[in-house]
Short mmCIF file of C-alpha atoms in Angstrom, two decimals:
data_model
loop_
_atom_site.label_atom_id
_atom_site.label_comp_id
_atom_site.label_asym_id
_atom_site.label_seq_id
_atom_site.Cartn_x
_atom_site.Cartn_y
_atom_site.Cartn_z
CA MET M 1 251.98 117.00 207.74
CA ASP M 2 252.84 113.49 209.89
CA PHE M 3 250.74 111.53 206.43
CA ALA M 4 250.63 108.47 208.71
CA ALA M 5 249.45 109.39 211.13
CA GLN M 6 246.62 110.91 209.03
CA LEU M 7 245.95 108.01 207.60
CA ASP M 8 245.79 105.97 210.53
CA HIS M 9 243.51 108.47 211.98
CA ALA M 10 241.14 108.36 208.22
CA ILE M 11 240.79 104.68 208.95
CA GLN M 12 239.91 104.63 212.27
CA ARG M 13 237.42 106.81 211.97
CA LEU M 14 235.63 103.96 210.00
CA HIS M 15 235.89 100.96 212.46
CA ASP M 16 235.12 103.46 215.01
CA GLU M 17 231.63 103.96 212.71
CA GLY M 18 231.75 100.40 212.40
CA ARG M 19 231.84 100.79 208.31
CA TYR M 20 235.27 99.31 207.53
CA ARG M 21 235.45 97.10 204.88
CA THR M 22 237.02 94.42 204.12
CA PHE M 23 237.78 92.13 201.36
CA ILE M 24 236.64 88.27 201.46
CA ASP M 25 238.97 86.54 199.08
CA ILE M 26 236.63 83.56 197.33
CA GLU M 27 237.46 81.10 194.69
CA ARG M 28 234.48 80.66 192.59
CA LYS M 29 233.84 76.86 191.44
CA LYS M 30 233.55 76.58 187.57
CA GLY M 31 230.86 74.69 186.45
CA HIS M 32 229.29 74.75 190.57
CA PHE M 33 228.53 78.42 191.18
CA PRO M 34 226.68 80.54 193.56
CA HIS M 35 229.32 77.51 195.51
CA ALA M 36 232.61 79.13 196.25
CA ILE M 37 235.95 78.17 198.38
CA TRP M 38 236.94 81.18 201.10
CA HIS M 39 240.67 81.48 201.35
CA CYS M 40 241.00 82.59 205.24
CA ALA M 41 243.38 84.63 206.34
CA ASP M 42 244.72 81.81 208.52
CA GLY M 43 245.65 80.19 205.47
CA THR M 44 242.48 77.72 205.70
CA THR M 45 239.86 76.98 202.99
CA ARG M 46 236.29 76.74 203.57
CA ASP M 47 233.33 76.18 201.55
CA VAL M 48 230.80 78.84 200.93
CA THR M 49 228.24 79.83 199.06
CA VAL M 50 227.75 83.17 197.65
CA TRP M 51 224.36 85.05 198.04
CA CYS M 52 225.68 88.62 197.17
CA GLY M 53 227.07 88.47 194.00
CA ASN M 54 225.59 90.10 191.40
CA ASP M 55 226.20 87.75 188.15
CA TYR M 56 222.50 87.41 188.33
CA LEU M 57 221.83 84.64 186.17
CA GLY M 58 225.48 82.74 186.60
CA MET M 59 226.17 83.57 183.17
CA GLY M 60 229.63 83.68 184.72
CA GLN M 61 229.53 80.14 184.67
CA HIS M 62 227.44 79.48 181.00
CA PRO M 63 228.73 77.07 178.24
CA VAL M 64 227.95 79.75 175.63
CA VAL M 65 230.30 82.51 177.81
CA LEU M 66 233.18 79.98 178.31
CA ASP M 67 233.40 78.25 175.11
CA ALA M 68 233.28 82.04 173.28
CA MET M 69 236.04 83.43 175.49
CA GLN M 70 238.50 79.92 174.80
CA ASP M 71 238.07 80.50 171.22
CA ALA M 72 239.14 84.06 171.61
CA LEU M 73 242.00 83.32 174.52
CA VAL M 74 243.02 80.69 171.64
CA LYS M 75 242.89 82.97 168.54
CA THR M 76 243.71 86.16 170.06
CA GLY M 77 245.94 85.70 173.16
CA ALA M 78 245.05 88.42 176.27
CA GLY M 79 245.10 91.85 175.81
CA SER M 80 244.10 93.97 173.53
CA GLY M 81 247.18 95.90 172.81
CA GLY M 82 245.75 99.04 172.52
CA THR M 83 243.53 101.79 173.20
CA ARG M 84 240.11 102.04 171.11
CA ASN M 85 241.54 104.30 168.70
CA ILE M 86 245.12 103.23 168.18
CA SER M 87 244.96 99.21 167.57
CA GLY M 88 242.63 98.05 170.36
CA THR M 89 239.20 97.27 168.25
CA THR M 90 239.31 94.00 166.93
CA VAL M 91 235.81 92.30 165.55
CA TYR M 92 235.28 90.94 169.02
CA HIS M 93 234.73 94.69 170.34
CA LYS M 94 232.65 95.70 167.45
CA GLN M 95 230.26 92.16 167.25
CA LEU M 96 229.37 93.16 170.86
CA GLU M 97 228.64 96.67 169.88
CA ALA M 98 226.19 95.56 167.05
CA GLU M 99 224.84 93.03 169.51
CA LEU M 100 223.67 95.91 172.47
CA SER M 101 222.76 98.46 169.76
CA ASP M 102 220.59 95.72 168.54
CA LEU M 103 219.25 94.71 172.13
CA HIS M 104 218.19 98.51 172.82
CA GLY M 105 216.70 98.69 169.38
CA LYS M 106 219.44 101.95 168.52
CA GLU M 107 221.36 103.06 165.85
CA SER M 108 224.68 102.46 167.42
CA ALA M 109 226.68 101.30 170.95
CA LEU M 110 229.82 102.46 172.56
CA LEU M 111 231.74 100.14 174.83
CA PHE M 112 233.87 101.32 178.02
CA THR M 113 235.57 99.16 180.17
CA SER M 114 232.86 99.33 182.84
CA ALA M 115 229.68 100.83 183.34
CA TYR M 116 231.05 103.21 185.85
CA ASN M 117 233.58 104.15 183.22
CA ALA M 118 230.96 104.79 180.86
CA ASN M 119 228.52 106.58 182.93
CA ASP M 120 231.27 108.76 184.20
CA ALA M 121 232.82 109.59 180.55
CA THR M 122 229.22 110.09 178.89
CA LEU M 123 227.91 112.13 181.37
CA SER M 124 230.88 114.30 182.26
CA THR M 125 231.41 114.84 177.83
CA LEU M 126 227.83 116.33 177.01
CA PRO M 127 227.88 119.84 178.23
CA LYS M 128 231.23 119.78 175.66
CA LEU M 129 228.55 118.79 172.92
CA PHE M 130 225.99 120.61 174.44
CA PRO M 131 227.17 124.51 175.56
CA GLY M 132 224.78 125.32 178.74
CA LEU M 133 223.39 121.91 179.23
CA ILE M 134 221.68 121.32 182.62
CA ILE M 135 221.56 118.29 183.40
CA TYR M 136 218.29 117.17 186.17
CA SER M 137 219.99 114.08 188.21
CA ASP M 138 217.68 111.71 190.77
CA ALA M 139 218.66 111.73 194.06
CA LEU M 140 219.76 107.96 194.06
CA ASN M 141 221.76 107.96 191.67
CA HIS M 142 224.41 105.96 191.46
CA ALA M 143 227.80 107.11 192.20
CA SER M 144 229.06 107.18 188.70
CA MET M 145 226.23 108.99 187.45
CA ILE M 146 226.91 111.69 190.31
CA GLU M 147 230.65 111.85 189.37
CA GLY M 148 230.04 112.46 186.25
CA ILE M 149 227.76 114.79 186.51
CA ARG M 150 230.18 116.52 189.26
CA ARG M 151 232.77 116.81 186.99
CA ASN M 152 231.35 118.26 183.46
CA GLY M 153 231.44 121.46 184.94
CA GLY M 154 228.20 122.69 183.89
CA ALA M 155 225.11 123.44 185.57
CA LYS M 156 223.01 120.75 187.63
CA ARG M 157 219.57 120.14 189.23
CA ILE M 158 218.84 117.44 191.90
CA PHE M 159 215.13 116.60 192.08
CA ARG M 160 213.82 114.11 194.81
CA HIS M 161 213.62 110.29 194.12
CA ASN M 162 210.99 109.72 191.86
CA ASP M 163 209.26 112.45 192.57
CA LEU M 164 207.98 113.94 189.22
CA ASP M 165 206.38 117.12 191.16
CA HIS M 166 209.92 118.07 192.39
CA LEU M 167 211.67 117.75 188.55
CA ARG M 168 208.71 119.68 187.08
CA GLU M 169 209.23 122.38 189.38
CA LEU M 170 212.88 122.45 188.40
CA LEU M 171 212.59 122.59 184.78
CA GLU M 172 209.93 124.82 184.79
CA ALA M 173 212.24 127.18 187.03
CA ASP M 174 214.72 127.12 184.05
CA ASP M 175 215.71 128.95 180.93
CA PRO M 176 213.54 127.56 178.37
CA ALA M 177 216.12 127.49 176.11
CA ALA M 178 218.71 125.79 177.57
CA PRO M 179 219.28 122.34 176.41
CA LYS M 180 218.43 119.86 179.30
CA LEU M 181 219.12 116.00 180.01
CA ILE M 182 216.80 114.45 182.44
CA ALA M 183 219.36 111.30 184.13
CA PHE M 184 217.86 108.25 185.88
CA GLU M 185 217.89 104.45 186.45
CA SER M 186 215.62 101.91 186.20
CA VAL M 187 215.85 99.54 189.24
CA TYR M 188 217.88 101.01 191.84
CA SER M 189 219.54 98.48 193.88
CA MET M 190 220.09 98.89 197.09
CA ASP M 191 215.89 99.12 197.53
CA GLY M 192 215.31 96.99 194.22
CA ASP M 193 212.41 100.01 193.57
CA THR M 194 212.20 101.35 189.84
CA GLY M 195 211.83 104.85 188.30
CA PRO M 196 208.73 106.17 186.80
CA LEU M 197 210.54 106.18 183.32
CA SER M 198 207.01 106.64 181.41
CA GLY M 199 206.50 110.20 183.31
CA LEU M 200 209.69 111.39 182.56
CA CYS M 201 209.88 110.49 179.45
CA ASP M 202 206.71 112.81 179.15
CA LEU M 203 208.40 115.13 181.20
CA ALA M 204 211.27 115.37 178.86
CA ASP M 205 209.23 115.51 175.96
CA GLU M 206 207.62 118.11 177.17
CA PHE M 207 210.50 120.37 178.00
CA GLY M 208 212.90 119.55 175.03
CA ALA M 209 215.41 117.42 177.28
CA LEU M 210 217.29 114.18 176.54
CA THR M 211 217.01 111.32 178.71
CA TYR M 212 219.74 108.88 179.83
CA LEU M 213 218.68 105.89 181.55
CA ASP M 214 221.20 103.66 183.61
CA GLU M 215 219.90 100.39 183.25
CA VAL M 216 222.74 98.04 185.35
CA HIS M 217 220.68 96.54 187.20
CA ALA M 218 217.89 95.35 184.48
CA VAL M 219 219.67 94.95 181.00
CA GLY M 220 219.64 90.41 180.83
CA MET M 221 216.73 90.62 183.08
CA TYR M 222 213.95 92.29 182.29
CA GLY M 223 212.16 92.58 178.30
CA PRO M 224 211.44 89.78 176.29
CA ARG M 225 214.92 89.69 175.30
CA GLY M 226 216.80 91.53 178.03
CA GLY M 227 216.80 94.84 177.13
CA GLY M 228 215.63 95.99 180.83
CA LEU M 229 212.54 97.73 182.11
CA SER M 230 213.04 100.70 178.73
CA GLU M 231 211.88 97.04 176.63
CA ARG M 232 209.80 95.31 178.82
CA ASP M 233 207.84 98.91 178.76
CA GLY M 234 207.89 100.09 175.41
CA LEU M 235 209.68 102.98 175.98
CA ALA M 236 213.00 102.53 174.48
CA HIS M 237 212.68 104.01 171.64
CA ARG M 238 211.93 107.43 174.23
CA ILE M 239 215.41 106.81 175.63
CA ASP M 240 218.33 108.94 174.08
CA ILE M 241 220.89 107.72 175.85
CA ILE M 242 220.89 103.76 177.27
CA ASN M 243 223.83 103.05 180.03
CA GLY M 244 224.39 99.33 180.46
CA THR M 245 226.91 96.87 182.29
CA LEU M 246 228.31 93.47 181.18
CA GLY M 247 229.52 92.48 184.23
CA LYS M 248 225.71 91.44 186.22
CA ALA M 249 223.25 89.59 184.39
CA TYR M 250 225.74 88.68 181.55
CA GLY M 251 228.43 87.56 183.81
CA VAL M 252 231.49 89.04 182.45
CA GLN M 253 232.87 92.49 182.47
CA GLY M 254 232.40 95.88 180.37
CA GLY M 255 229.77 98.99 180.24
CA TYR M 256 228.39 100.35 177.35
CA ILE M 257 225.91 103.42 176.13
CA ALA M 258 223.47 102.80 173.62
CA ALA M 259 222.02 105.43 171.24
CA SER M 260 222.20 107.22 168.61
CA GLU M 261 225.07 106.74 165.86
CA LYS M 262 226.06 110.93 165.76
CA MET M 263 225.82 110.50 169.94
CA CYS M 264 227.99 107.63 170.36
CA ASP M 265 230.57 108.94 167.46
CA ALA M 266 230.70 112.34 169.07
CA VAL M 267 231.08 110.19 172.84
CA ARG M 268 233.71 108.58 171.87
CA SER M 269 235.52 111.46 169.98
CA TYR M 270 235.49 113.90 173.13
CA ALA M 271 235.21 111.49 176.15
CA PRO M 272 239.05 111.06 177.66
CA GLY M 273 237.48 108.22 179.77
CA PHE M 274 237.04 106.86 176.52
CA ILE M 275 240.08 108.00 174.05
CA PHE M 276 242.54 106.92 176.66
CA THR M 277 241.65 104.00 178.08
CA THR M 278 242.93 100.35 176.70
CA SER M 279 239.87 98.70 175.55
CA LEU M 280 238.49 95.41 177.12
CA PRO M 281 240.37 92.45 176.13
CA PRO M 282 238.99 90.46 172.94
CA VAL M 283 238.20 87.24 174.87
CA VAL M 284 236.27 89.80 177.40
CA ALA M 285 234.46 90.87 174.44
CA ALA M 286 233.90 87.83 173.08
CA GLY M 287 232.37 86.14 176.35
CA ALA M 288 229.96 89.29 176.62
CA ALA M 289 229.15 89.12 173.15
CA ALA M 290 228.12 85.28 173.21
CA SER M 291 226.18 86.26 176.69
CA VAL M 292 224.08 89.46 175.03
CA ALA M 293 223.38 87.13 172.04
CA HIS M 294 222.03 83.75 174.23
CA LEU M 295 219.90 86.04 176.49
CA LYS M 296 217.91 87.47 173.52
CA THR M 297 216.19 84.03 173.04
CA ASP M 298 216.35 82.39 176.34
CA ALA M 299 213.98 83.56 179.07
CA THR M 300 213.74 80.92 181.26
CA LEU M 301 216.56 81.94 183.13
CA ARG M 302 214.91 85.33 183.60
CA GLU M 303 212.03 83.76 184.64
CA GLN M 304 213.49 81.65 186.94
CA HIS M 305 215.44 84.52 188.83
CA GLN M 306 212.52 85.72 189.29
CA THR M 307 210.79 83.33 190.64
CA GLN M 308 213.82 82.26 193.18
CA ALA M 309 213.38 86.20 194.66
CA LYS M 310 209.65 85.75 194.98
CA ILE M 311 210.21 82.98 196.94
CA LEU M 312 213.21 84.19 198.94
CA LYS M 313 210.89 87.23 199.79
CA MET M 314 208.06 85.35 201.03
CA ARG M 315 209.75 83.37 203.17
CA LEU M 316 212.04 86.35 205.19
CA LYS M 317 208.66 88.07 205.28
CA GLY M 318 207.11 84.61 206.54
CA LEU M 319 209.94 85.05 209.94
CA GLY M 320 209.05 88.82 210.17
CA MET M 321 212.48 90.05 208.26
CA PRO M 322 212.14 93.53 207.56
CA ILE M 323 212.80 93.51 204.31
CA ILE M 324 212.30 95.99 201.46
CA ASP M 325 209.89 94.47 198.88
CA HIS M 326 209.52 96.54 195.29
CA GLY M 327 208.92 93.60 192.54
CA THR M 328 212.41 93.59 191.78
CA HIS M 329 215.30 90.90 191.89
CA ILE M 330 216.64 92.64 194.70
CA VAL M 331 216.22 91.71 198.69
CA PRO M 332 217.29 94.08 201.21
CA VAL M 333 216.96 92.95 204.67
CA ILE M 334 217.26 96.11 206.76
CA VAL M 335 219.40 95.84 209.91
CA GLY M 336 219.67 99.67 210.88
CA ASN M 337 223.16 99.61 212.54
CA PRO M 338 226.74 99.27 210.51
CA THR M 339 228.26 97.12 213.60
CA HIS M 340 225.01 94.73 213.67
CA THR M 341 225.25 94.70 210.06
CA LYS M 342 228.67 93.20 210.12
CA VAL M 343 228.44 91.14 213.06
CA LEU M 344 225.34 89.33 211.22
CA SER M 345 227.63 89.40 208.08
CA ASP M 346 230.68 87.66 209.44
CA MET M 347 228.00 85.10 211.58
CA LEU M 348 226.31 83.70 208.18
CA LEU M 349 230.05 83.48 207.12
CA GLU M 350 232.23 81.64 209.42
CA ASP M 351 229.08 79.67 211.51
CA HIS M 352 227.12 78.73 208.52
CA GLY M 353 229.45 79.12 205.35
CA ILE M 354 226.83 81.88 203.69
CA TYR M 355 228.42 85.29 201.84
CA VAL M 356 226.78 88.10 202.16
CA GLN M 357 228.31 91.67 202.26
CA PRO M 358 227.55 94.52 204.62
CA ILE M 359 225.82 97.70 202.82
CA ASN M 360 226.80 100.71 205.36
CA PHE M 361 227.11 104.23 204.78
CA PRO M 362 227.76 105.72 202.34
CA THR M 363 226.32 103.81 199.75
CA VAL M 364 223.29 103.14 201.97
CA PRO M 365 222.12 106.50 204.38
CA ARG M 366 222.62 105.98 208.11
CA GLY M 367 220.12 104.00 210.14
CA THR M 368 219.00 101.61 207.01
CA GLU M 369 222.41 99.52 207.13
CA ARG M 370 221.46 95.96 205.81
CA LEU M 371 222.35 92.89 204.19
CA ARG M 372 221.30 92.71 200.36
CA PHE M 373 220.45 88.98 198.80
CA THR M 374 220.75 88.34 194.94
CA PRO M 375 219.03 85.03 194.83
CA SER M 376 219.73 83.68 191.21
CA PRO M 377 218.36 80.50 189.27
CA VAL M 378 221.50 78.66 190.33
CA HIS M 379 220.65 79.05 193.83
CA GLY M 380 218.69 75.99 194.54
CA PRO M 381 216.23 74.61 197.49
CA GLN M 382 218.77 73.37 199.46
CA GLU M 383 220.72 76.82 199.21
CA MET M 384 217.56 78.73 200.35
CA ASP M 385 216.76 76.15 202.86
CA ALA M 386 219.85 77.05 204.92
CA LEU M 387 220.19 80.70 204.45
CA VAL M 388 216.47 81.47 205.81
CA HIS M 389 217.29 78.92 208.61
CA ALA M 390 220.43 80.56 209.27
CA MET M 391 218.77 83.99 209.77
CA ASP M 392 216.19 82.88 211.67
CA LYS M 393 218.56 81.51 213.84
CA LEU M 394 220.91 84.49 213.86
CA TRP M 395 218.11 87.26 214.18
CA SER M 396 217.02 85.60 217.14
CA GLN M 397 220.44 85.11 218.83
CA CYS M 398 221.16 89.02 218.02
CA ALA M 399 217.52 90.06 219.58
CA LEU M 400 217.13 92.46 216.87
CA ASN M 401 213.28 92.75 216.22
CA ARG M 402 210.65 91.49 214.05
CA ALA M 403 207.53 92.41 211.90
CA GLU M 404 203.88 90.42 212.94
CA MET M 405 204.37 87.35 211.95
CA SER M 406 202.27 86.41 208.54
CA ALA M 407 199.19 84.37 209.67
#
């Protein structure tokens, strides 16, 4: 086989479909986020404003986080030096896990190198702990959940997105004695809609199923202390396993699960994705712990974040932009064509210094390609005005359809 030719064919197919992805090399400006420096391919640099980052609250630049990381760096150096089982568990890791278990009102928490790894490792391990386990998964669950469920070798059922009636049908069709788990998300990041958490918990209670909730796009941003939608809605005690990230609202890196002490103990003892992975650097764990602790008491950033999202949605709606609005912080503007989406993204970056990454298949279904904006408390009026004016100009320039203009 001509392996090089096969690789050329695979890459060209993405180009032909308008789905080829490119990296934009940026250098965030400490203390000035969302502003960054774009290192262009020709060797020049330009100032840009980041509108697609997951540092939702700007905590990656917060003095509380930076001070904690600098202190840990001076004390411990760079890496952890091993896996959690072999010299890689430090006081910083234990402190962070204590903050996370407290955040969700759980007995314990288990730290992973990413939320993807946490989902994949946990969901692929659960059938080892509960032989015959059937996992019921929402059709729009994240790729990390899908991968973990696929790899576990157990039975799985996919229910239509947020469709409680369909889930009930699937539960009723299976052996009542079989162990069951329902896996779902709180905020679905592509459309910004939310899962029917209470109804899902009710079905889990009725059929004796465990519940597994991915709160990745909600932790830090919802609830009195940032515990996510499950905290906001008073449902955390009904969720058996909560997955979260430290790389979005908390502005650092890493993922975790929070659950009972027995559950976390079993997962850490059986999951290869945990056992054989070098642990997070202590400096990262220290910064994440400081961020989690700070956001438990600082509701101001959460309130500002929601306000910014509402303002951006209102202004884009006023221009007739086809946005999806489910009342969360995600602001998707539907373009509906991969090539047009890429062109808009390129023009925003090159002509207006606005960086927003195009979202295409397979991340979203074909025909729903979009630009997904993530406003934050540190996007001020000047940045907002620049984005709205640029979108208005380019939408007309590209002759894209608009909805009825608001009166």
